[in-house]
Amino acid sequence: MKKFDFPSLFRSHRVFSINIIIVICILIPLFFVPSSPSEEIPDTGWDGVPIETDFDLNDVVTINGTSALAIGESGKIFYTENSGNNWSEEDSGTIQDLNSIEFVDVPIAVGDSGVVLVKDGDNWFDNSIVGASNLYDVSVVNYQSLNDSLVFVSGMDGEVWKWYNNSWIDLSSVTGVNSDIYGIDFVNETHGIAVGVNGVIIGTDDGGASWEPRDVPEAVQGFSFYDVAFINPIRAFVVGENGTLLRSSGTGDSAIGYNWLVWDTGSSSTINSIGYSSINKVWIVGNDNFIALTKDGGKSFYNQSQPQTIDTDFSGVSFIDGSNGFMVGESGIALYTNREGIDPAQLDTAKSFDTFWVYAEYAYPFLKEGMINTLKIIFLAIFMGFTIGVTLAVFKTSQLNIRIPLSMPREDGTWNFVNFNPLRFFATIYTDIFRNTPLLVQFFFIYFGLVEVGIDLTFEGILGEDRALERAYGSAVVALGLNSGAYQTEIIRSGIQAIPAGQMEAGRSIGLTYLQSMRYVVLPQAIRIVIPPLGNETVNLVLNSSLASAIGFGEITRKGRLLISLTFETFWTWGLVLIFYFAITYTLANILKYVEKRLKIPGLGLGGEE
Amino acid sequence: MSEDETPVIRVKNLEKIYTGGVHAVKGVSFDVLPKKVVVIIGSSGSGKSTVLRCINRLIEPTEGEIFLEDVQINSPSTNINEIRSEIGMVFQSFELFMHLKVLDNVSLGLTKVRGYSKEKAENIAKDVLAKVDMSDKIDVYPGQLSGGQKQRVAIARSLAMNPKVMLFDEPTSALDPELIGSVLESIKSLVAEGMTMVIVTHEIGFAKEVGDWIIYMDDGKVVEAGPPEIIGEPKTERMKKFLGQILEA
């Protein structure tokens, strides 16, 4: 191999060039290890499983990993139990268009002219609403039997009906809406949301007895909304025209559905339906072949590919778990996936990555974002840790003593005292706790635990609603900062104790107070002495910041995991992540070396003479 | 010594028992009159440094009273920081602030305690550094000075605060013999200016030369006290023996 010609700057610093060689040693295998073998990776994320009909399909419900029911125009109902390889038509007993289907113990479908169908055993049973117009959506809260069930339906001109106590109750007059309601969903017996044409979002907290309009963000006012998913008491989604996705989140008891935020789907097509397997893993489908998946609750959507070449409008999507699902659209089009709809080969137009460079180009934006996030948390945490460290180190070395009598006075009138220093006591408890528990558990406690008792680490109160931090971000900074603070306390304390007592006495003897002597005499010397161990601690903090990935903060390790889930290139990905970490810590270490050199004072510390 | 003058420092029945139970000072009393130099001599462990440090309360006295003019130093209501700024202290091991240049060492107290502007403080600092013949070293760190130079800077640091009395805690003990002279010269020039001082030292000849009142301490007590002549003709066996050891060495 050709000898590397480093600039003289590098050559003059032996340590520097040794580290460069380490980086190169990591880089070389990255270049020479080939891409992971890609045997039998399907072309697309979805398999076409068309139904032999020309009618449009309007909705689908997945019953288990391989079975599904699809409904469509003219009362069509199709059933499959082998992943869509064969579809059999079922006798619905109606020729009205069917618009929506749900499966809670039994399938229930709704359609035009008040049609409501319930599948009882092998047959569809008619439970239609007399006097109702076209019904667009159904939400089954529970179903034991026909006379012990709770079902809501919504439809044309603001109609909402409730099936309860074996009869249909008309709630249309209390919704306050007389335009079409396309979507309705109840999370439990009392809380529900309905959405529709012209930007309508209404909600109920009392089982439909009363409804009130909910605030719609200005950016999407007047848009039509086509589906709503009230997933659980802390999360709901609404989709509609122009690629609109709205999300509402709540914590604990606070009701959600009041505040809606617009999330970017990266599409301008109309979105028709929502499918989900958890609050974070959500599929949305719509017009113009639009299918997208988010795995982080809507923060980022990735478009999915499917074998359909003609422009198709998809009308329904349904997932039973994290990987198996169906979707349907115009003219009998049906699709099935057993792999989340994710298709490795189609993720990037560059297809598979033949060489490391091609892969690196694809990975760079992910890793860059992760690196920026990592830098953000480490700088805030270093600052926080240093502040805590200096304060608690001063606490620990403080001379404040409260004399606490141990018992009654002795016979000669003197007392038995114990000296108690509350500042040192507090600092000791703090450092003992944080240094004797795993950092990962501290992360979990701060992220998952504190929110339970109402401690909100988004800092919304300080920063304001607009600039509030992502909770994982705030938690990561606080966890790292508190933990590093404990270690920095011990380091700075040792520095303070290394300064001869005479320095404090000299400061006091010219009239400085204790704190002034600390501030102007002892600390400036102590901190200079402990710059090397503080540097070690800073490097530790950077390495520990990778644990923030466990609470879902998008720092570089988490981005690495994401990259692997997208590309399956484990060797290259983790190799690059290693290099990114190395770049951060190595730069940091050099900055600290420089700072140490700049602050060096002749005669202070070992080897101080120049 | 005339009795009509108010002493600058008055020590009355000073007792010090350390937390470990060591009884270091046992009922010591003496006065320091204005413009006079009191020299305390005695063997190691005789309690003389403890007495000195009790005067500015670097060590908390157990019993007894200490006054700076009419203010009782060891009373809880006294602002000790204010008192300390009136009492200069020079340490055996110099205790210069290693991270500050010579000029900043001397001006720190003026800016932070007296609240002077940086400019005013530095002017005063330059003046006192000139007095101890250190004008050419104002811009170096203490680590770059010899022991004798360090001690002269330390003297300047105390002097800058314009103290009413200066305490010297074995100012030459940590110095090489050839460096002692310059420090003693600086102290002598202060004596000539009429600075009130308490000096703890092993330099018997120096004590005789500058001292107006000599106190010989042993085992925490004042064994003998009097004008410098007592060094020539000690009355007690203990002092005689002590002087003998010093002169031998």
mmCIF file of C-alpha atoms in Angstrom, chain A residues 500-514 516 519-522 524-525 528 600-604 609, chain B residues 53 56 58 80-81 84-85 87-89 91 95-100 105 108-109 112-113 141-144 157-158 161:
data_model
loop_
_atom_site.group_PDB
_atom_site.id
_atom_site.type_symbol
_atom_site.label_atom_id
_atom_site.label_comp_id
_atom_site.label_asym_id
_atom_site.label_seq_id
_atom_site.Cartn_x
_atom_site.Cartn_y
_atom_site.Cartn_z
ATOM 1 C CA PRO A 500 -3.128 23.012 50.171
ATOM 2 C CA ALA A 501 -5.202 24.266 53.098
ATOM 3 C CA GLY A 502 -2.821 27.231 53.273
ATOM 4 C CA GLN A 503 -4.346 28.657 50.092
ATOM 5 C CA MET A 504 -7.721 28.975 51.761
ATOM 6 C CA GLU A 505 -6.045 30.409 54.885
ATOM 7 C CA ALA A 506 -4.150 32.922 52.789
ATOM 8 C CA GLY A 507 -7.362 33.977 51.098
ATOM 9 C CA ARG A 508 -9.144 34.313 54.437
ATOM 10 C CA SER A 509 -6.175 36.186 55.945
ATOM 11 C CA ILE A 510 -6.521 39.061 53.480
ATOM 12 C CA GLY A 511 -10.193 39.317 54.350
ATOM 13 C CA LEU A 512 -11.898 37.274 51.633
ATOM 14 C CA THR A 513 -14.966 35.374 52.810
ATOM 15 C CA TYR A 514 -15.069 31.584 52.604
ATOM 16 C CA GLN A 516 -14.790 34.382 47.867
ATOM 17 C CA ARG A 519 -14.285 31.313 44.037
ATOM 18 C CA TYR A 520 -11.109 33.330 43.481
ATOM 19 C CA VAL A 521 -8.392 31.194 45.035
ATOM 20 C CA VAL A 522 -9.241 27.504 45.423
ATOM 21 C CA PRO A 524 -9.466 28.203 39.741
ATOM 22 C CA GLN A 525 -6.553 26.049 40.833
ATOM 23 C CA ARG A 528 -7.032 23.339 36.397
ATOM 24 C CA LYS A 600 -1.480 25.783 32.272
ATOM 25 C CA ILE A 601 0.286 27.843 34.872
ATOM 26 C CA PRO A 602 3.927 27.403 35.778
ATOM 27 C CA GLY A 603 4.346 25.823 39.174
ATOM 28 C CA LEU A 604 0.772 24.605 39.516
ATOM 29 C CA GLU A 609 7.513 23.943 35.104
ATOM 30 C CA ARG B 53 -3.137 32.071 64.200
ATOM 31 C CA ASN B 56 -6.701 36.490 63.232
ATOM 32 C CA LEU B 58 -7.501 31.166 61.470
ATOM 33 C CA ILE B 80 -14.106 38.476 61.131
ATOM 34 C CA ASN B 81 -13.527 39.176 57.425
ATOM 35 C CA ARG B 84 -8.697 40.001 58.968
ATOM 36 C CA SER B 85 -8.312 42.650 56.308
ATOM 37 C CA ILE B 87 -4.332 42.206 60.101
ATOM 38 C CA GLY B 88 -1.629 41.180 57.659
ATOM 39 C CA MET B 89 -0.373 37.611 57.754
ATOM 40 C CA PHE B 91 3.057 32.376 56.128
ATOM 41 C CA GLU B 95 0.877 30.605 50.169
ATOM 42 C CA LEU B 96 0.891 32.815 47.122
ATOM 43 C CA PHE B 97 -2.062 32.239 44.791
ATOM 44 C CA MET B 98 -0.373 30.021 42.235
ATOM 45 C CA HIS B 99 -2.805 30.764 39.420
ATOM 46 C CA LEU B 100 -2.416 34.543 39.647
ATOM 47 C CA ASN B 105 -1.777 38.282 43.940
ATOM 48 C CA LEU B 108 -6.862 40.617 44.716
ATOM 49 C CA GLY B 109 -7.680 41.700 48.267
ATOM 50 C CA LYS B 112 -12.533 41.940 46.200
ATOM 51 C CA VAL B 113 -12.370 43.033 49.845
ATOM 52 C CA TYR B 141 3.573 33.608 38.090
ATOM 53 C CA PRO B 142 4.665 32.680 41.627
ATOM 54 C CA GLY B 143 5.875 29.329 40.272
ATOM 55 C CA GLN B 144 8.629 31.198 38.440
ATOM 56 C CA ARG B 157 0.244 41.152 49.547
ATOM 57 C CA SER B 158 -0.329 41.754 53.259
ATOM 58 C CA MET B 161 -4.195 46.027 52.582
#
